[in-house]
XYZ file of C-alpha atoms in Angstrom:
598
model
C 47.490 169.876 77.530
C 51.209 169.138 78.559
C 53.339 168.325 75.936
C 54.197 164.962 77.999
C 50.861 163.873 78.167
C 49.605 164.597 74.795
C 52.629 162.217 73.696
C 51.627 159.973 75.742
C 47.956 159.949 74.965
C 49.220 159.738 70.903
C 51.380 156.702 71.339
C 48.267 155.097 73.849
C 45.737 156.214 71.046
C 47.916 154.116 67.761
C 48.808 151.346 70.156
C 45.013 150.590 70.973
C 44.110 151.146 67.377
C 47.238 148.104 66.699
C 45.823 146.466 69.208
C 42.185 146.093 69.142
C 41.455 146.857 65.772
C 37.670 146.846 65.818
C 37.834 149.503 68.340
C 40.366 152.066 66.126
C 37.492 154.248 64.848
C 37.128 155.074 67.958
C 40.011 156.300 69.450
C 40.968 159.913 68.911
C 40.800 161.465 72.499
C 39.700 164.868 72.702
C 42.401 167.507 72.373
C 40.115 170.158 73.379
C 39.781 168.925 76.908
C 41.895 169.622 79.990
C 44.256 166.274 80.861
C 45.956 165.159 83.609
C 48.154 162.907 85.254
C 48.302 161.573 88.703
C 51.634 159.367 89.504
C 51.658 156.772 91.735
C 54.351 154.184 92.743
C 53.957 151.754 89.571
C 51.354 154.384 87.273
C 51.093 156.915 85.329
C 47.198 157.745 85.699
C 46.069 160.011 83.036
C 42.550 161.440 82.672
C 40.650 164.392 81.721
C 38.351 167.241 83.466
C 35.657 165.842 85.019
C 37.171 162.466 86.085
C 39.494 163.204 89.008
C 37.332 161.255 91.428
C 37.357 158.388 89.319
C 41.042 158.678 88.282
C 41.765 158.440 92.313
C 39.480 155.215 91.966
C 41.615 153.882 89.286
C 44.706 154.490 91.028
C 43.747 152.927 94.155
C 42.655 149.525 92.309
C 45.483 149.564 89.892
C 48.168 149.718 92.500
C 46.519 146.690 94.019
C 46.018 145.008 90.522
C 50.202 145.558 90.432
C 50.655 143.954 93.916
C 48.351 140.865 92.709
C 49.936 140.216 89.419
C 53.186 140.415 90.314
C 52.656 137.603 92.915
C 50.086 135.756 90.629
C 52.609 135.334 88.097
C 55.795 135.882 89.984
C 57.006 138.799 87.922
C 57.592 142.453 88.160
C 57.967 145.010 84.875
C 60.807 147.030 85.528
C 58.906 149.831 84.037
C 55.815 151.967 85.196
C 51.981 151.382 83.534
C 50.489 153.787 81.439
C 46.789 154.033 82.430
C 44.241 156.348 80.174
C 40.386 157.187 81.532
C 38.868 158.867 78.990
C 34.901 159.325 78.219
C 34.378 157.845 74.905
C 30.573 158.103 75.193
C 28.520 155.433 75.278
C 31.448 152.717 74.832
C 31.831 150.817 77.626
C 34.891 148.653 77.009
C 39.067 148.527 77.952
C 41.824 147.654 76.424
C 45.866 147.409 76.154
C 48.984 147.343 74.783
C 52.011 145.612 76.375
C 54.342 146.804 74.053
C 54.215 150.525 75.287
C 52.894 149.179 78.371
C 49.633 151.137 78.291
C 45.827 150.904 79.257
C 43.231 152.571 78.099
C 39.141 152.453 79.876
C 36.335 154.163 78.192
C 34.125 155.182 81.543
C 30.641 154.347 80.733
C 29.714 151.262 82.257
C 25.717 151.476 81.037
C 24.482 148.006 80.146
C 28.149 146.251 80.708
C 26.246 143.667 83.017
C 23.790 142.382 80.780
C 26.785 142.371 78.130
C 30.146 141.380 78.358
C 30.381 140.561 82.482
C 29.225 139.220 85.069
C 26.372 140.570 87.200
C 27.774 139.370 89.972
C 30.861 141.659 89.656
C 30.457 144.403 92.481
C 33.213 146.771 90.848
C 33.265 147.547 87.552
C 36.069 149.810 86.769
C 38.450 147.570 89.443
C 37.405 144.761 87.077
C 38.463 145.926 83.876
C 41.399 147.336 85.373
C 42.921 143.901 86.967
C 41.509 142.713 83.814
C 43.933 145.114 81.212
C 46.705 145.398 83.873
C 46.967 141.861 83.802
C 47.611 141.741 80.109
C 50.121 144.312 80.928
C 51.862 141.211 83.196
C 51.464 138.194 81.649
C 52.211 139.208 78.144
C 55.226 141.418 78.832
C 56.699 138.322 81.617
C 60.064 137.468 79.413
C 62.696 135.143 80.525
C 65.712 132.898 79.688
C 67.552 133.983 76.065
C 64.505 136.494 75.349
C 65.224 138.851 78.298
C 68.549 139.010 77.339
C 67.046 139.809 73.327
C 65.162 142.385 74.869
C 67.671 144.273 76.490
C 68.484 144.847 72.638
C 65.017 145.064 71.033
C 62.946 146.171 73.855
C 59.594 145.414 74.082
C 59.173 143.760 71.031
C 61.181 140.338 72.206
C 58.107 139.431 74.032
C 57.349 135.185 73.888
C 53.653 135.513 75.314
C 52.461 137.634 72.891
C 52.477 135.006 70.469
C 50.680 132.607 73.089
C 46.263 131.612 71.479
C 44.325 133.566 72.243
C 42.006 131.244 74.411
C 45.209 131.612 76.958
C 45.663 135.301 76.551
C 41.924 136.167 77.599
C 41.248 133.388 79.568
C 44.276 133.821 82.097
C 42.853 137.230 83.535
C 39.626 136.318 83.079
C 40.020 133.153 85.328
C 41.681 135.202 88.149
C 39.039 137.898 88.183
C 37.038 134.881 89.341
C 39.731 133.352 91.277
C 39.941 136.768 93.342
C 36.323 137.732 93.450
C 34.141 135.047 92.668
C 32.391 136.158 89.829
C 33.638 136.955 85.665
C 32.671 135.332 82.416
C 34.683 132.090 83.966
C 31.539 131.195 86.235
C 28.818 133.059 84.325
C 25.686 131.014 83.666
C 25.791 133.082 79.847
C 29.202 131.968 79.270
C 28.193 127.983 80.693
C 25.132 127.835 78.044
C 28.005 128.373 75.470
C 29.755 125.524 76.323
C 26.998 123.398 77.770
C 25.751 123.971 73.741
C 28.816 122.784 72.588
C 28.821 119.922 74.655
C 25.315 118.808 73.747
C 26.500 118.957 70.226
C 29.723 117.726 69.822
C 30.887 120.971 68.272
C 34.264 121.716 70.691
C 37.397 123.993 68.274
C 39.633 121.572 67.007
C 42.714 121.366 69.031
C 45.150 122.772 66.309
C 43.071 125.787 65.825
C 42.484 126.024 69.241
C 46.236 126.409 69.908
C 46.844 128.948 66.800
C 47.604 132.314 67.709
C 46.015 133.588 64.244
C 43.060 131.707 64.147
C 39.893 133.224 62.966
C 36.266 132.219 62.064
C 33.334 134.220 60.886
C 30.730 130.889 62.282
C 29.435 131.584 65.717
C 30.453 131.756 68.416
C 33.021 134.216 66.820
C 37.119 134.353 67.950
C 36.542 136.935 70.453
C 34.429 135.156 71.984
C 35.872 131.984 71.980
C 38.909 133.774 73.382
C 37.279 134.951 76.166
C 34.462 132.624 76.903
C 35.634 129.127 75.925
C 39.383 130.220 77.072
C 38.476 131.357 80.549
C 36.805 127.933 81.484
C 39.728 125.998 79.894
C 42.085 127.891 82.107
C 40.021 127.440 85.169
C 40.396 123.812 83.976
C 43.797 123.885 83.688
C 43.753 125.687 87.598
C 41.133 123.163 89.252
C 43.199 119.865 87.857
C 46.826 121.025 87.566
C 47.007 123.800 90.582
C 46.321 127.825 89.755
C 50.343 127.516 90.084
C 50.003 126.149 86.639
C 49.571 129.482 85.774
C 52.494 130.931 86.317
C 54.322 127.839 85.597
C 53.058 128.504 81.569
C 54.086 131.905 81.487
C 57.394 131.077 82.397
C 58.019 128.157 79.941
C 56.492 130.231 77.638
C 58.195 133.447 78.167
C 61.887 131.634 77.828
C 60.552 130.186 73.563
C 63.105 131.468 70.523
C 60.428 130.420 68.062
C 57.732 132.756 68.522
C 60.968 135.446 68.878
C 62.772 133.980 65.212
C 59.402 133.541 63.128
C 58.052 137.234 64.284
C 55.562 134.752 66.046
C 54.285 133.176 62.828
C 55.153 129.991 64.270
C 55.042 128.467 67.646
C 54.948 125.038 69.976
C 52.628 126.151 72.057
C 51.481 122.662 72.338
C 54.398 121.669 73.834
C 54.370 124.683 76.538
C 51.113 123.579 77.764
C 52.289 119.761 77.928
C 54.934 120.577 79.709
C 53.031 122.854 82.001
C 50.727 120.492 83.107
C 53.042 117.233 82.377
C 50.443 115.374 79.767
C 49.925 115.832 76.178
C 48.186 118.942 74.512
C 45.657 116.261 73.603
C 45.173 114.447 77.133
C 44.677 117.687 78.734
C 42.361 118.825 75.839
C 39.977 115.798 76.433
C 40.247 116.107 80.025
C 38.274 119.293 79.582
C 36.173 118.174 77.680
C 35.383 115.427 80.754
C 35.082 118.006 82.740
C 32.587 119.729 81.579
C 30.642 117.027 80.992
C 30.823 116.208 84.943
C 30.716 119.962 85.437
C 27.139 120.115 83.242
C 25.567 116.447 83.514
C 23.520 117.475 86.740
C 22.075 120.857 84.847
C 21.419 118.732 81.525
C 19.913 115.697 83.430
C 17.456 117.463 85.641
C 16.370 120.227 82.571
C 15.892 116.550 80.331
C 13.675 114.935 82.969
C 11.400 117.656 84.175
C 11.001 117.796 79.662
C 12.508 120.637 77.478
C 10.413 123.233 76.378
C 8.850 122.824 73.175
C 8.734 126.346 70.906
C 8.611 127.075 67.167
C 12.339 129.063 65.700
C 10.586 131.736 63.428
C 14.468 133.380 62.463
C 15.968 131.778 59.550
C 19.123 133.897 59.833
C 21.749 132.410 62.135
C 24.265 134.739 64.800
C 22.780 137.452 66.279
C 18.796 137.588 66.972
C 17.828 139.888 69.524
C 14.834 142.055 71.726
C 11.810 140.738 69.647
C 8.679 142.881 70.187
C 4.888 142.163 68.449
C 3.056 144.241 66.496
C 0.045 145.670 67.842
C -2.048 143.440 65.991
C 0.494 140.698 66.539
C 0.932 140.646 62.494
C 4.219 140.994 63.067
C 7.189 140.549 64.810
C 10.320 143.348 65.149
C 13.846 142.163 66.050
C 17.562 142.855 65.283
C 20.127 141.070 63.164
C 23.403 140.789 62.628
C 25.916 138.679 61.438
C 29.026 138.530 59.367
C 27.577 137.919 56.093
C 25.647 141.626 56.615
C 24.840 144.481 58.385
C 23.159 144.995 61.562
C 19.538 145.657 61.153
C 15.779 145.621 62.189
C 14.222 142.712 60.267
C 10.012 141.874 60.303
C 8.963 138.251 60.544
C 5.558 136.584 61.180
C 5.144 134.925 64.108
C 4.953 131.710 62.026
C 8.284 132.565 60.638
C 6.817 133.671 57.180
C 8.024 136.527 54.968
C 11.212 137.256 57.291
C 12.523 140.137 55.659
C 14.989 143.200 56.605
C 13.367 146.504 57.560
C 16.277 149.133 57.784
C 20.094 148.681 58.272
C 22.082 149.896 61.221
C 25.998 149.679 59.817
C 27.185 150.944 63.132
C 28.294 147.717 65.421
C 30.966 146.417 67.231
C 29.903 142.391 66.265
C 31.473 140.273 68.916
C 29.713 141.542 72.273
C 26.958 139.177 72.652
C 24.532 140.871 71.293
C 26.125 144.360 70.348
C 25.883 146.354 73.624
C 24.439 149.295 71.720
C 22.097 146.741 68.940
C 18.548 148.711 67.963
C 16.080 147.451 70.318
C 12.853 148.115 68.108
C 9.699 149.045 69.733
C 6.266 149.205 68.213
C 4.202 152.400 68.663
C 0.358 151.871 69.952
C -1.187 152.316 66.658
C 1.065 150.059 64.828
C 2.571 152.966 62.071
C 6.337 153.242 63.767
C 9.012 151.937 65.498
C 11.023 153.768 67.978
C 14.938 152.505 68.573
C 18.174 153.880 69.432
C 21.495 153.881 67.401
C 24.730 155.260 67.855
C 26.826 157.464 65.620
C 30.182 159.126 66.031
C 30.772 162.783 66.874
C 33.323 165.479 66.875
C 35.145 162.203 65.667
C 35.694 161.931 69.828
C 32.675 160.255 70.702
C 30.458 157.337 70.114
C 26.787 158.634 71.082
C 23.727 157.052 71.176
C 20.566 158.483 70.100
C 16.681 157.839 69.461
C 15.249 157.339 66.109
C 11.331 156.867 64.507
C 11.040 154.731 61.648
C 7.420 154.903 59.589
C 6.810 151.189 58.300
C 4.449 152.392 55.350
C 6.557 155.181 54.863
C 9.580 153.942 54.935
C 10.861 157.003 56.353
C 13.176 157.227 59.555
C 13.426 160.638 61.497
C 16.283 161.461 64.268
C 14.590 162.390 67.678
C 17.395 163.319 69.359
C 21.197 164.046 68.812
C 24.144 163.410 71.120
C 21.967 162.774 74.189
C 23.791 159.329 74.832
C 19.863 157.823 75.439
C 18.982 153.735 74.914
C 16.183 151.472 74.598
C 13.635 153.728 74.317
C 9.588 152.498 74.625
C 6.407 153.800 74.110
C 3.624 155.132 76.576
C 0.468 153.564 75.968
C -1.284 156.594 74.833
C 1.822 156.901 71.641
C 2.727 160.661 72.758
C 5.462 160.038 74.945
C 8.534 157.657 74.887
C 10.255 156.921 77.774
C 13.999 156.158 77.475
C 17.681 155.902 79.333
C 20.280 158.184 79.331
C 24.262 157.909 80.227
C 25.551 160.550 81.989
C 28.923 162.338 81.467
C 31.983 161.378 83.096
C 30.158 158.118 84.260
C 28.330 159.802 87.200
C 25.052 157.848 86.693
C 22.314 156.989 84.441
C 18.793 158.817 83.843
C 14.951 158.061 83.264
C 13.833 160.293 80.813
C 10.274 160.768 78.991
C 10.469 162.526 75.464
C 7.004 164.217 73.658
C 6.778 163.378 70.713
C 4.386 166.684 69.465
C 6.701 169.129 71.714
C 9.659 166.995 71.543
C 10.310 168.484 75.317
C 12.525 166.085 77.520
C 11.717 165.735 80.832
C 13.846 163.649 83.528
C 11.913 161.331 85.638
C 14.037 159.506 87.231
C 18.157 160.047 88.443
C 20.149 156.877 89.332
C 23.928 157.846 90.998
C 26.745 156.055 89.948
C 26.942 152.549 90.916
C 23.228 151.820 89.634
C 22.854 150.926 86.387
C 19.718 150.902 84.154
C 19.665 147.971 82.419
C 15.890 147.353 80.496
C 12.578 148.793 81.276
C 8.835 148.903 80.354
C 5.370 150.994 80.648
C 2.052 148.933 82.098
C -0.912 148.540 79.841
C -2.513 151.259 81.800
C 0.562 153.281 81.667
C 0.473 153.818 85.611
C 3.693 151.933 86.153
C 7.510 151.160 85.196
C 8.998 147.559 85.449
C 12.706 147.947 85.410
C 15.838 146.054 85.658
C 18.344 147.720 87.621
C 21.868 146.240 88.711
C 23.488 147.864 91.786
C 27.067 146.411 93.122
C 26.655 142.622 92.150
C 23.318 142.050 92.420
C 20.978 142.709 89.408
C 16.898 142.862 90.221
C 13.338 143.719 89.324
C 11.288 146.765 90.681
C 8.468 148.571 90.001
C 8.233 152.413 90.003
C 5.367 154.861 89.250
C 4.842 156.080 85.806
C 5.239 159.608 86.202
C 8.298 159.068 88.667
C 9.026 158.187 92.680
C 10.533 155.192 94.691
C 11.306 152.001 93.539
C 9.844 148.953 94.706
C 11.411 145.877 94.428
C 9.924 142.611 93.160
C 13.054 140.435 93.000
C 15.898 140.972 95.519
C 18.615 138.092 95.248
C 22.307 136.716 93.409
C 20.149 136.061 90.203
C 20.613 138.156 87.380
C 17.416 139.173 86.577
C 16.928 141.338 82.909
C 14.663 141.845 80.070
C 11.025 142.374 82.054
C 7.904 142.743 80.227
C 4.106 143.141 80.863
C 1.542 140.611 80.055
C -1.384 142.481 78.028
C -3.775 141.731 81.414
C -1.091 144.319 83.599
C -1.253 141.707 86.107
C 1.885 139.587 84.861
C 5.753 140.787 84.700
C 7.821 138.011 82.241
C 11.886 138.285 82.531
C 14.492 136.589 81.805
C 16.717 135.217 84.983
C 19.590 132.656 85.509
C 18.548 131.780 88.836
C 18.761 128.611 88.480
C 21.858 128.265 86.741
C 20.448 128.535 83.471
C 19.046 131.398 81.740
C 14.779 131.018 81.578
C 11.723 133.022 81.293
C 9.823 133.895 84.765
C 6.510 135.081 85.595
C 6.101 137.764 88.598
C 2.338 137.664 89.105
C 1.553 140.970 91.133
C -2.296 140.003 92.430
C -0.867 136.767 94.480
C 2.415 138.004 94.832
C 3.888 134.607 92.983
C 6.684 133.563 90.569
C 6.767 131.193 88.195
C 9.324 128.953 85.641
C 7.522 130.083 82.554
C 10.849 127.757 80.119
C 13.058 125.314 80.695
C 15.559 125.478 78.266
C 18.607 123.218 77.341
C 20.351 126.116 76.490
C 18.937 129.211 77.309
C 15.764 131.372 76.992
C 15.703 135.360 76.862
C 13.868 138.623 76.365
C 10.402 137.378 76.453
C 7.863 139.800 74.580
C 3.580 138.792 74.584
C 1.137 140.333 72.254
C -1.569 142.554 72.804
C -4.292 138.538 72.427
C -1.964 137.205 75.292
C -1.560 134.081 73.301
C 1.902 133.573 72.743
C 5.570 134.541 73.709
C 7.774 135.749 71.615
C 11.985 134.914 73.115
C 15.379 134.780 72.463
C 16.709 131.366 72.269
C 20.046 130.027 72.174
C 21.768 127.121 69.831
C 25.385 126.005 68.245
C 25.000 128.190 65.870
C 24.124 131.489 67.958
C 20.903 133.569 69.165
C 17.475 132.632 67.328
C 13.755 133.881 67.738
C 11.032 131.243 69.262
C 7.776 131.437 69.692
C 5.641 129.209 72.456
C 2.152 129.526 74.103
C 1.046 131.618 77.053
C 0.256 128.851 79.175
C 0.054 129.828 82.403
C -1.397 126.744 83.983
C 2.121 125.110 82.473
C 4.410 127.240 84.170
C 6.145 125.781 87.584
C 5.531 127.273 90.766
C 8.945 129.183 91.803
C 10.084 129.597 96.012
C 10.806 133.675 96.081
């Protein structure tokens, strides 16, 4: 490895780490690989073996991102971008650091769909990448006294990094949807957060709002705030004032000594954004709140007269609940936890809510995804005596990996299946000798369907998906003669069928609704998922005799990853309230459900 880039890969490495904190334990690129750079007009694009196809990717969509910012925000670094692809395993996330003017993208994308964007979003990797080069922009745009400070203390004289977070996240994330139509700033997820705010009265206080240090542990937590609540106030802020407003605040803001003189411990950012949009802080603060409320009446009006869904919450622990699953008896039901109060885990509850207690921790998590990206999904075995899930662990100190794990409930014993095969959400064949599971391949070149014996503990590959389709959930029949999965391929996320032991997909659902999360009825005749096609998340019925789709919820907020038991009696879901993710239980009514146009 040149001396050059190794520098440069060290400074990128303890910048992130500065940076994004939560991410630092996972940050030590891997010496023993060959880097590279590729130089461009405004980049330095540095990557490793294996990735020289996707570095020429990169560069193509980051010089673009540098044409776009710098007449977004009508400003141009006098200085060239730093941008780092490395494969970090199964972390699929970016980040970056204006100060050294650097970027760093793990390549996986597995799961970053049904995560942390939109489903809608036909390019990943030129997503994040406007995304972090933007960040690059708006928070390094100095002018007024501070450019001439920072011809003295370089980077460091920089106004906008001192600017909330809410405005930070929410700029870029605004224009991704502003240029292509679809990021968390339109995403039905990212609307049930607010639309749950609004039917609670529960909006951030204005003065925290506007603090640059502000932190909660409550949900929803300041990461997401940033990003979610602060992309729809600055589409806001671009519908009512002009997306000129934009640029306008950056350079008001980038020309404030007070940010520069208190090392950013104190700041009117108030008074930037009133004089940005020419009304008080407070005026423009309630006018998004009236906005929403037009924005959201029509949803919450026609969900309140066709009547709410009635359902019974059986998790007493608030935050994170997530991918409930029955026993085989339907004793009992399986889920994750998390939230800041303790670790991650796999908790047991009846479906009454009775005698919720936790199972075994998983420490391992990354808290403010919604729900962790790489959370435990447990799954029950066919006789009822383990649970199969995957977890991820760190190796070579390089790599975050995932991996597939047995737990014995009378035992209390867990056993590793696998190590370092970078496989998720694994589930069980009816007959409890195989498991079938997902697997990320290296250098981002695809994902994999893959069945593991349990006696043998040979791994066979079923299934190969190229780059550019993405496994998201999946499930054996009853009879074990078919696969239900969720794929997402270049913005459009769907629901097909494929044989058990392996062949061609065939679709059930092909349309702009995200569609996730399927699972069989006990009767093999009925295919519940979760979908947003109506602008809310719901659960839907795909009945495959008649060929027929039903509303199975309708939910004020949101209803996900439906689960039935082996009597057919009830549903087990993911609901959604102020004060985060919760399980529900309802009946399996069919004769309820509402008749759906395909």
């Amino acid at each position: 490895m040149p001396r050059r880039v190794a520098a440069v890969i060290a400074v990128a490495c303890l910048t992130w780490v500065a940076g994004v904190s939560s991410f630092g334990q996972f940050l030590a690129l891997d010496p023993r690989l060959e880097w590279k750079t590729l130089e461009t007009e405004h980049y330095h694009v540095i990557y490793h073996e294996g990735l020289d196809e996707l570095a020429q990717e990169a560069a193509a969509y980051s010089e673009a991102a540098f044409e776009f910012w710098a007449q977004e925000i009508d400003y141009t670094p006098p200085f060239k971008i730093t941008v780092i692809f490395a494969d970090l395993g199964d972390l699929s996330a970016g980040a970056a650091n204006p100060l050294t003017h650097d970027t760093i993208q793990g390549t996986s994308e597995a799961r970053s769909f049904n995560e942390w964007l939109n489903s809608r979003t036909q390019f990943p990797l030129e997503n994040v990448l406007f995304h972090e080069i933007g960040h690059v922009f708006d928070l390094a745009k100095v002018g007024g006294v501070p450019a001439a400070l920072r011809e003295v203390f370089g980077s460091i004289a920089s106004p906008n990094f001192a600017r909330p977070g809410a405005f930070v996240e929410g700029i870029p994330i605004y224009l991704e949807f502003a240029r292509r139509g679809a990021s968390r700033a339109n995403d039905p997820r990212e609307a049930m957060y607010l639309r749950t705010m609004l039917l609670n009265d529960q909006f951030i206080p204005l003065d925290q709002l506007l603090n640059s240090a502000y932190a909660r542990d409550e949900f929803p937590s300041s990461y997401m705030l940033d990003h979610n609540y602060g992309s729809w106030m600055v589409r806001y802020m671009a519908d009512v004032y002009g997306r000129e407003s934009i640029a306008t605040l950056d350079e008001i803001n980038s020309q404030q000594l007070l940010p520069l003189l208190t090392l950013g411990f104190v700041h009117d950012f108030g008074g930037v954004l009133a004089q940005t949009v020419g009304v008080s802080s407070q005026e423009f603060y309630q006018g998004f709140q009236d906005w929403l409320q037009r924005l959201f009446a029509p949803d919450l009006e026609r969900i309140q007269a066709e009547g709410v869904t009635e359902s019974l919450k059986v998790s007493p622990l608030p935050y994170w609940n997530n991918k409930p699953d029955y026993s085989p008896d339907g004793q009992w039901i399986a889920y994750y936890h998390f939230d800041p109060a303790r670790n991650g885990s796999v908790r047991l509850v009846r479906p009454d809510g009775q005698d919720d207690h936790m199972l075994l921790s998983i420490p391992l998590e990354l808290p403010f995804f919604r729900p962790p990206f790489w959370a435990a999904a447990p799954a029950w075995s066919p006789d009822g005596r383990q649970l199969v899930y995957h977890k991820h662990a760190m190796v070579d100190q390089h790599y975050l990996l995932g991996d597939l794990y047995l737990y014995d409930v009378n035992a209390r014993k867990e056993t590793r299946l696998t190590k370092g095969i970078r496989g998720y959400n694994p589930v069980w064949y009816p007959d409890g000798k195989r498991i079938l599971f997902a697997q990320q391949n290296r250098f981002a070149t695809g994902t994999d369907l893959l069945t593991l014996e349990l006696d043998s503990g040979r791994i066979a590959l079923l299934n190969t998906f190229p780059a550019g389709l993405l496994l998201d959930s999946f499930e054996v029949s009853p009879d074990g003669e078919q696969i239900v999965i969720s794929l997402w391929q270049r913005g459009f996320q769907d629901i097909y069928l494929m044989p058990s032991e392996g062949g061609a997909l065939a679709p059930l659902t092909q349309d702009q609704a995200t569609d996730s999360d399927p699972s069989w009825a006990p009767d093999g005749e009925v295919i519940l998922f979760q979908s947003d096609r109506d602008g809310v998340n719901n659960l839907y019925a795909y009945n495959l005799t008649n060929q027929s789709l039903s509303r199975v919820t309708n939910a004020l907020t949101g209803a996900f990853a439906p689960d039935v038991p082996g009597d057919g009696a009830h549903i087990a879901f993911v609901g959604y309230n102020a004060d985060g993710y919760e399980l529900h239980t309802m009946g399996y009514q069919p004769e309820s459900w509402e008749p759906v146009q395909v």
